[in-house]
Tab-separated table of N, CA, C and O in Angstrom:
chain	number	residue	atom	x	y	z
A	123	MET	N	0.842	-1.150	0.031
A	123	MET	CA	0.005	0.157	-0.146
A	123	MET	C	0.982	1.186	-0.031
A	123	MET	O	1.785	1.512	0.776
A	124	SER	N	0.554	2.047	-0.822
A	124	SER	CA	1.439	3.342	-0.935
A	124	SER	C	0.886	4.450	0.085
A	124	SER	O	-0.310	4.598	0.477
A	125	ASP	N	1.914	5.195	0.512
A	125	ASP	CA	1.834	6.103	1.578
A	125	ASP	C	0.912	7.252	0.942
A	125	ASP	O	0.195	8.050	1.604
A	126	GLU	N	1.182	7.572	-0.327
A	126	GLU	CA	0.534	8.760	-0.846
A	126	GLU	C	-0.739	8.244	-1.709
A	126	GLU	O	-0.459	7.656	-2.588
A	127	VAL	N	-1.735	9.015	-1.471
A	127	VAL	CA	-3.058	8.591	-2.271
A	127	VAL	C	-3.062	9.724	-3.431
A	127	VAL	O	-3.087	10.883	-2.961
A	128	GLN	N	-3.166	9.276	-4.508
A	128	GLN	CA	-3.549	10.254	-5.611
A	128	GLN	C	-4.714	10.943	-5.468
A	128	GLN	O	-5.580	9.989	-5.313
A	129	THR	N	-4.861	12.156	-6.070
A	129	THR	CA	-6.062	12.856	-5.862
A	129	THR	C	-6.418	13.684	-7.160
A	129	THR	O	-5.381	13.822	-8.050
A	130	THR	N	-7.692	13.933	-7.479
A	130	THR	CA	-8.011	14.672	-8.656
A	130	THR	C	-8.816	15.838	-8.288
A	130	THR	O	-9.654	15.466	-7.368
A	131	THR	N	-8.603	16.888	-8.768
A	131	THR	CA	-9.366	18.132	-8.284
A	131	THR	C	-10.257	18.457	-9.500
A	131	THR	O	-10.083	18.390	-10.513
A	132	PHE	N	-11.722	18.457	-9.232
A	132	PHE	CA	-12.581	19.004	-10.139
A	132	PHE	C	-13.066	20.474	-9.669
A	132	PHE	O	-13.351	20.750	-8.717
A	133	SER	N	-13.248	21.157	-10.907
A	133	SER	CA	-13.815	22.425	-10.590
A	133	SER	C	-15.243	22.566	-11.104
A	133	SER	O	-15.789	21.936	-12.102
A	134	ILE	N	-15.924	23.385	-10.308
A	134	ILE	CA	-17.632	23.454	-10.397
A	134	ILE	C	-17.892	24.984	-10.702
A	134	ILE	O	-17.236	25.872	-9.978
A	135	SER	N	-18.677	25.162	-11.815
A	135	SER	CA	-19.266	26.472	-11.958
A	135	SER	C	-20.667	26.441	-12.277
A	135	SER	O	-21.330	25.519	-12.620
A	136	SER	N	-21.241	27.591	-11.682
A	136	SER	CA	-22.570	27.876	-12.040
A	136	SER	C	-23.046	28.863	-12.922
A	136	SER	O	-22.285	29.569	-13.239
A	137	GLU	N	-24.280	28.971	-13.265
A	137	GLU	CA	-24.616	29.833	-14.186
A	137	GLU	C	-24.528	31.395	-13.661
A	137	GLU	O	-24.563	32.157	-14.400
A	138	ASP	N	-24.424	31.507	-12.276
A	138	ASP	CA	-24.225	32.836	-11.807
A	138	ASP	C	-22.659	33.125	-11.690
A	138	ASP	O	-22.270	33.903	-10.982
A	139	ASP	N	-21.783	32.599	-12.282
A	139	ASP	CA	-20.471	32.502	-12.267
A	139	ASP	C	-19.835	32.228	-10.838
A	139	ASP	O	-18.505	32.476	-10.624
A	140	ALA	N	-20.507	31.570	-10.009
A	140	ALA	CA	-19.812	31.148	-8.790
A	140	ALA	C	-19.191	29.881	-9.245
A	140	ALA	O	-19.417	29.042	-10.258
A	141	THR	N	-17.819	29.685	-8.445
A	141	THR	CA	-17.011	28.310	-8.844
A	141	THR	C	-16.650	27.928	-7.344
A	141	THR	O	-16.758	28.460	-6.338
A	142	ASP	N	-16.254	26.474	-7.452
A	142	ASP	CA	-15.875	25.911	-6.274
A	142	ASP	C	-14.968	24.820	-6.833
A	142	ASP	O	-14.931	24.287	-7.904
A	143	GLU	N	-14.208	24.166	-6.149
A	143	GLU	CA	-13.217	23.004	-6.345
A	143	GLU	C	-13.513	22.011	-5.333
A	143	GLU	O	-13.608	22.302	-3.998
A	144	ILE	N	-13.300	20.937	-5.676
A	144	ILE	CA	-13.433	19.519	-5.004
A	144	ILE	C	-12.384	18.571	-5.253
A	144	ILE	O	-12.154	18.375	-6.477
A	145	THR	N	-11.478	18.126	-4.230
A	145	THR	CA	-10.420	17.176	-4.386
A	145	THR	C	-10.960	15.958	-3.870
A	145	THR	O	-11.425	15.576	-2.943
A	146	ILE	N	-10.892	14.848	-4.730
A	146	ILE	CA	-11.265	13.521	-4.460
A	146	ILE	C	-10.271	12.535	-4.613
A	146	ILE	O	-9.521	12.614	-5.708
A	147	PRO	N	-10.045	11.440	-3.949
A	147	PRO	CA	-9.124	10.616	-4.193
A	147	PRO	C	-9.281	9.744	-5.654
A	147	PRO	O	-10.620	9.267	-5.938
A	148	SER	N	-8.448	9.797	-6.543
A	148	SER	CA	-8.585	9.368	-7.802
A	148	SER	C	-9.131	7.940	-7.888
A	148	SER	O	-9.877	7.503	-8.685
A	149	GLY	N	-8.649	7.120	-7.075
A	149	GLY	CA	-9.115	5.599	-7.181
A	149	GLY	C	-10.660	5.590	-6.799
A	149	GLY	O	-11.287	4.590	-7.356
A	150	LEU	N	-11.330	6.478	-6.093
A	150	LEU	CA	-12.687	6.475	-5.829
A	150	LEU	C	-13.285	6.728	-7.080
A	150	LEU	O	-14.449	6.239	-7.396
A	151	VAL	N	-12.816	7.803	-7.844
A	151	VAL	CA	-13.527	7.985	-9.134
A	151	VAL	C	-13.366	6.978	-10.085
A	151	VAL	O	-14.409	6.573	-10.647
A	152	ASP	N	-12.354	6.227	-10.106
A	152	ASP	CA	-12.151	5.034	-11.034
A	152	ASP	C	-13.251	4.032	-10.678
A	152	ASP	O	-13.503	3.193	-11.209
A	153	LEU	N	-13.151	3.775	-9.179
A	153	LEU	CA	-14.138	2.789	-8.534
A	153	LEU	C	-15.414	2.908	-8.996
A	153	LEU	O	-16.096	1.809	-9.283
A	154	VAL	N	-16.106	4.102	-8.968
A	154	VAL	CA	-17.601	4.155	-9.423
A	154	VAL	C	-17.811	4.366	-10.666
A	154	VAL	O	-18.733	4.563	-10.999
A	155	ALA	N	-16.795	4.521	-11.595
A	155	ALA	CA	-16.941	4.864	-13.096
A	155	ALA	C	-17.805	3.872	-13.739
A	155	ALA	O	-17.284	2.551	-13.331
A	156	GLU	N	-18.566	4.223	-14.654
A	156	GLU	CA	-19.163	3.127	-15.227
A	156	GLU	C	-18.533	2.826	-16.710
A	156	GLU	O	-18.462	4.047	-17.515
A	157	GLY	N	-17.831	1.590	-17.301
A	157	GLY	CA	-17.386	1.578	-18.543
A	157	GLY	C	-16.252	2.771	-18.851
A	157	GLY	O	-15.376	2.994	-18.155
A	158	ASP	N	-16.567	3.254	-20.015
A	158	ASP	CA	-15.401	4.185	-20.323
A	158	ASP	C	-15.689	5.554	-20.106
A	158	ASP	O	-15.518	6.773	-20.859
A	159	GLN	N	-16.634	6.066	-18.970
A	159	GLN	CA	-17.003	7.297	-18.448
A	159	GLN	C	-15.548	8.155	-18.408
A	159	GLN	O	-14.874	7.597	-17.741
A	160	THR	N	-15.752	9.231	-18.622
A	160	THR	CA	-14.942	10.316	-18.199
A	160	THR	C	-14.892	10.527	-16.726
A	160	THR	O	-15.892	10.320	-16.320
A	161	ASP	N	-13.866	11.243	-15.972
A	161	ASP	CA	-13.890	11.416	-14.585
A	161	ASP	C	-14.979	12.479	-14.377
A	161	ASP	O	-15.813	12.328	-13.551
A	162	ALA	N	-14.976	13.441	-15.350
A	162	ALA	CA	-16.177	14.555	-15.148
A	162	ALA	C	-17.754	13.863	-15.344
A	162	ALA	O	-18.325	14.130	-14.456
A	163	GLU	N	-17.629	12.881	-16.005
A	163	GLU	CA	-19.153	12.391	-16.228
A	163	GLU	C	-19.494	11.616	-14.801
A	163	GLU	O	-20.562	11.519	-14.550
A	164	THR	N	-18.449	10.713	-14.477
A	164	THR	CA	-18.598	9.961	-13.289
A	164	THR	C	-18.812	11.045	-11.772
A	164	THR	O	-19.883	10.648	-11.152
A	165	ILE	N	-18.382	12.103	-12.088
A	165	ILE	CA	-18.664	13.264	-10.814
A	165	ILE	C	-19.873	13.539	-11.138
A	165	ILE	O	-20.777	13.747	-10.160
A	166	GLY	N	-20.292	13.916	-12.203
A	166	GLY	CA	-21.815	14.446	-12.557
A	166	GLY	C	-22.796	13.285	-12.205
A	166	GLY	O	-23.729	13.711	-11.403
A	167	ASP	N	-22.433	11.930	-12.369
A	167	ASP	CA	-23.486	10.950	-11.939
A	167	ASP	C	-23.440	11.055	-10.385
A	167	ASP	O	-24.478	10.871	-9.873
A	168	VAL	N	-22.369	10.941	-9.747
A	168	VAL	CA	-22.515	10.865	-8.235
A	168	VAL	C	-23.057	12.171	-7.684
A	168	VAL	O	-23.779	12.063	-6.723
A	169	MET	N	-22.979	13.369	-8.264
A	169	MET	CA	-23.518	14.460	-7.880
A	169	MET	C	-25.071	14.423	-7.867
A	169	MET	O	-25.800	14.738	-7.007
A	170	LEU	N	-25.657	14.141	-9.086
A	170	LEU	CA	-26.911	13.679	-9.240
A	170	LEU	C	-27.614	12.920	-8.517
A	170	LEU	O	-28.658	13.024	-7.754
A	171	LEU	N	-26.863	11.499	-8.287
A	171	LEU	CA	-27.372	10.688	-7.371
A	171	LEU	C	-27.450	11.018	-5.851
A	171	LEU	O	-28.452	11.017	-5.176
A	172	SER	N	-26.482	12.033	-5.419
A	172	SER	CA	-26.479	12.399	-4.115
A	172	SER	C	-27.712	13.585	-4.040
A	172	SER	O	-28.351	13.504	-2.941
A	173	PHE	N	-27.809	14.226	-4.850
A	173	PHE	CA	-28.852	15.247	-4.549
A	173	PHE	C	-30.346	14.682	-4.714
A	173	PHE	O	-31.206	14.896	-3.845
A	174	ALA	N	-30.502	13.553	-5.638
A	174	ALA	CA	-31.670	12.837	-5.467
A	174	ALA	C	-31.972	12.130	-4.371
A	174	ALA	O	-33.207	12.091	-3.864
A	175	SER	N	-31.162	11.378	-3.753
A	175	SER	CA	-31.097	10.726	-2.509
A	175	SER	C	-31.420	11.593	-1.495
A	175	SER	O	-32.330	11.449	-0.493
A	176	ARG	N	-30.650	12.784	-1.357
A	176	ARG	CA	-31.145	13.856	-0.296
A	176	ARG	C	-32.426	14.352	-0.443
A	176	ARG	O	-33.184	14.247	0.525
A	177	ALA	N	-32.839	14.684	-1.680
A	177	ALA	CA	-34.235	15.263	-1.791
A	177	ALA	C	-35.147	14.016	-1.378
A	177	ALA	O	-36.345	14.263	-0.664
A	178	HIS	N	-35.003	12.846	-1.883
A	178	HIS	CA	-35.918	11.873	-1.695
A	178	HIS	C	-36.083	11.772	-0.024
A	178	HIS	O	-37.100	11.652	0.503
A	179	HIS	N	-34.925	11.776	0.642
A	179	HIS	CA	-35.018	11.374	2.155
A	179	HIS	C	-35.605	12.751	2.616
A	179	HIS	O	-36.421	12.293	3.854
A	180	ILE	N	-35.448	13.746	2.346
A	180	ILE	CA	-36.107	14.799	3.169
A	180	ILE	C	-37.805	14.817	3.000
A	180	ILE	O	-38.521	15.080	3.748
A	181	VAL	N	-38.045	14.666	1.604
A	181	VAL	CA	-39.418	14.597	1.236
A	181	VAL	C	-40.179	13.364	1.861
A	181	VAL	O	-41.294	13.756	2.328
A	182	HIS	N	-39.441	12.189	1.639
A	182	HIS	CA	-40.164	11.093	2.090
A	182	HIS	C	-40.060	10.634	3.649
A	182	HIS	O	-40.687	9.674	3.999
A	183	HIS	N	-38.973	10.853	4.120
A	183	HIS	CA	-38.573	10.348	5.419
A	183	HIS	C	-38.135	11.538	6.154
A	183	HIS	O	-37.868	11.259	7.578
A	184	GLY	N	-38.316	12.887	5.951
A	184	GLY	CA	-38.259	13.862	6.846
A	184	GLY	C	-39.581	14.349	7.459
A	184	GLY	O	-40.587	13.919	7.421
A	185	GLU	N	-39.606	15.803	7.694
A	185	GLU	CA	-40.763	16.175	8.203
A	185	GLU	C	-40.994	17.758	7.529
A	185	GLU	O	-40.188	18.325	7.233
A	186	ASP	N	-42.143	18.135	7.356
A	186	ASP	CA	-42.556	19.382	7.172
A	186	ASP	C	-41.962	19.829	5.483
A	186	ASP	O	-41.793	20.743	5.468
A	187	ALA	N	-42.365	18.775	4.584
A	187	ALA	CA	-42.040	19.214	3.140
A	187	ALA	C	-43.230	19.727	2.688
A	187	ALA	O	-44.477	19.308	2.704
A	188	ASP	N	-42.865	21.066	2.235
A	188	ASP	CA	-43.930	21.727	1.524
A	188	ASP	C	-44.059	21.524	-0.095
A	188	ASP	O	-43.240	20.643	-0.587
A	189	GLU	N	-44.990	21.959	-0.437
A	189	GLU	CA	-45.255	21.900	-2.067
A	189	GLU	C	-44.064	22.189	-2.873
A	189	GLU	O	-43.738	21.525	-3.970
A	190	ASP	N	-43.259	23.259	-2.470
A	190	ASP	CA	-42.120	23.652	-3.454
A	190	ASP	C	-41.003	22.543	-3.248
A	190	ASP	O	-40.430	22.283	-4.128
A	191	LEU	N	-40.974	22.003	-2.119
A	191	LEU	CA	-39.829	21.198	-1.957
A	191	LEU	C	-40.178	19.973	-2.651
A	191	LEU	O	-39.413	18.993	-3.368
A	192	GLU	N	-41.327	19.549	-2.676
A	192	GLU	CA	-41.854	18.259	-3.369
A	192	GLU	C	-41.982	18.461	-4.697
A	192	GLU	O	-41.412	17.282	-5.414
A	193	ALA	N	-42.166	19.558	-5.179
A	193	ALA	CA	-41.936	19.752	-6.733
A	193	ALA	C	-40.407	19.769	-7.169
A	193	ALA	O	-39.987	19.209	-8.274
A	194	GLN	N	-39.436	20.326	-6.304
A	194	GLN	CA	-38.193	20.143	-6.711
A	194	GLN	C	-37.562	18.881	-6.547
A	194	GLN	O	-36.776	18.223	-7.427
A	195	GLU	N	-38.020	17.876	-5.495
A	195	GLU	CA	-37.929	16.402	-5.813
A	195	GLU	C	-38.293	15.591	-6.969
A	195	GLU	O	-37.573	14.966	-7.460
A	196	ALA	N	-39.507	16.057	-7.264
A	196	ALA	CA	-40.092	15.418	-8.475
A	196	ALA	C	-39.257	15.919	-9.640
A	196	ALA	O	-38.881	15.029	-10.572
A	197	GLU	N	-38.778	17.075	-9.784
A	197	GLU	CA	-37.829	17.625	-10.901
A	197	GLU	C	-36.319	16.879	-10.799
A	197	GLU	O	-36.122	16.436	-11.888
A	198	VAL	N	-35.868	16.634	-9.735
A	198	VAL	CA	-34.639	15.869	-9.691
A	198	VAL	C	-34.696	14.416	-9.906
A	198	VAL	O	-34.043	13.793	-10.678
A	199	MET	N	-35.944	14.015	-9.694
A	199	MET	CA	-36.255	12.411	-10.018
A	199	MET	C	-36.363	12.322	-11.698
A	199	MET	O	-36.025	11.456	-12.143
A	200	ASP	N	-36.908	13.351	-12.228
A	200	ASP	CA	-37.157	13.231	-13.594
A	200	ASP	C	-35.805	13.513	-14.292
A	200	ASP	O	-35.420	12.607	-15.219
A	201	LEU	N	-34.975	14.430	-13.862
A	201	LEU	CA	-33.643	14.416	-14.409
A	201	LEU	C	-32.808	13.196	-13.963
A	201	LEU	O	-32.136	13.124	-15.232
A	202	PHE	N	-32.935	12.574	-13.133
A	202	PHE	CA	-32.203	11.364	-12.846
A	202	PHE	C	-32.733	10.208	-13.866
A	202	PHE	O	-31.903	9.634	-14.268
A	203	GLU	N	-33.967	10.059	-14.235
A	203	GLU	CA	-34.362	9.137	-14.931
A	203	GLU	C	-33.790	9.594	-16.308
A	203	GLU	O	-33.537	8.474	-17.067
A	204	LYS	N	-33.896	10.789	-16.649
A	204	LYS	CA	-33.352	11.075	-17.982
A	204	LYS	C	-32.032	10.720	-18.125
A	204	LYS	O	-31.375	10.257	-19.259
A	205	ARG	N	-31.156	10.977	-17.226
A	205	ARG	CA	-29.554	10.582	-17.209
A	205	ARG	C	-29.328	9.205	-17.098
A	205	ARG	O	-28.511	8.793	-17.972
A	206	PHE	N	-30.016	8.484	-16.310
A	206	PHE	CA	-29.623	7.059	-16.238
A	206	PHE	C	-30.475	6.326	-16.721
A	206	PHE	O	-30.061	4.942	-16.726
A	207	GLY	N	-31.653	6.554	-17.352
A	207	GLY	CA	-32.624	5.733	-18.019
A	207	GLY	C	-33.415	4.685	-17.152
A	207	GLY	O	-34.228	3.868	-17.743
A	208	VAL	N	-33.460	4.881	-15.850
A	208	VAL	CA	-34.255	4.217	-14.900
A	208	VAL	C	-34.734	5.105	-13.927
A	208	VAL	O	-34.100	6.180	-13.777
A	209	THR	N	-35.704	4.761	-13.194
A	209	THR	CA	-36.115	5.413	-11.939
A	209	THR	C	-35.170	5.604	-10.688
A	209	THR	O	-34.573	4.486	-10.731
A	210	PHE	N	-35.217	6.383	-9.775
A	210	PHE	CA	-34.400	6.451	-8.766
A	210	PHE	C	-34.802	5.266	-7.919
A	210	PHE	O	-33.746	4.533	-7.415
A	211	GLY	N	-36.035	4.667	-7.989
A	211	GLY	CA	-36.394	3.482	-7.092
A	211	GLY	C	-35.954	2.369	-7.831
A	211	GLY	O	-35.201	1.317	-7.070
A	212	GLU	N	-35.920	2.165	-9.079
A	212	GLU	CA	-35.251	1.177	-9.721
A	212	GLU	C	-33.910	0.998	-9.662
A	212	GLU	O	-33.195	-0.128	-9.451
A	213	ALA	N	-33.083	2.263	-9.680
A	213	ALA	CA	-31.557	2.249	-9.468
A	213	ALA	C	-31.247	1.772	-8.006
A	213	ALA	O	-30.189	1.249	-7.893
A	214	THR	N	-31.947	2.238	-7.117
A	214	THR	CA	-31.479	2.125	-5.701
A	214	THR	C	-32.353	0.848	-5.034
A	214	THR	O	-31.924	0.495	-3.932
A	215	GLY	N	-33.379	0.330	-5.607
A	215	GLY	CA	-34.023	-0.830	-4.977
A	215	GLY	C	-34.854	-0.169	-3.797
A	215	GLY	O	-35.615	-0.926	-2.895
A	216	HIS	N	-35.130	1.064	-3.789
A	216	HIS	CA	-35.679	2.013	-2.820
A	216	HIS	C	-36.918	2.488	-3.211
A	216	HIS	O	-36.878	3.725	-3.698
A	217	GLN	N	-38.131	1.617	-3.023
A	217	GLN	CA	-39.426	2.321	-3.632
A	217	GLN	C	-40.575	2.360	-2.655
A	217	GLN	O	-40.483	1.752	-1.554
A	218	HIS	N	-41.263	3.256	-2.942
A	218	HIS	CA	-42.543	3.631	-1.890
A	218	HIS	C	-43.702	3.472	-2.483
A	218	HIS	O	-44.134	3.475	-3.920
């Protein structure tokens, strides 16, 4: 085992010109990549999965989800299905 873990830094930018960077162990990116995905595509998949999971948890397992939050959760689930070709429930085995 190597003492030094290689990392990869990703830049994130938004429509309002805000930016951030995130550094992740390169091996983890390789571990979750599907087929010949680029590192950026892999990070995009993980980010969308994370937002969908958090939204689902807040709306379906939290308290006080209002109509706006429910609409946002529905939208992220539509975006998830468009990107992955399956529903969040099908992908995770977590269906209500």
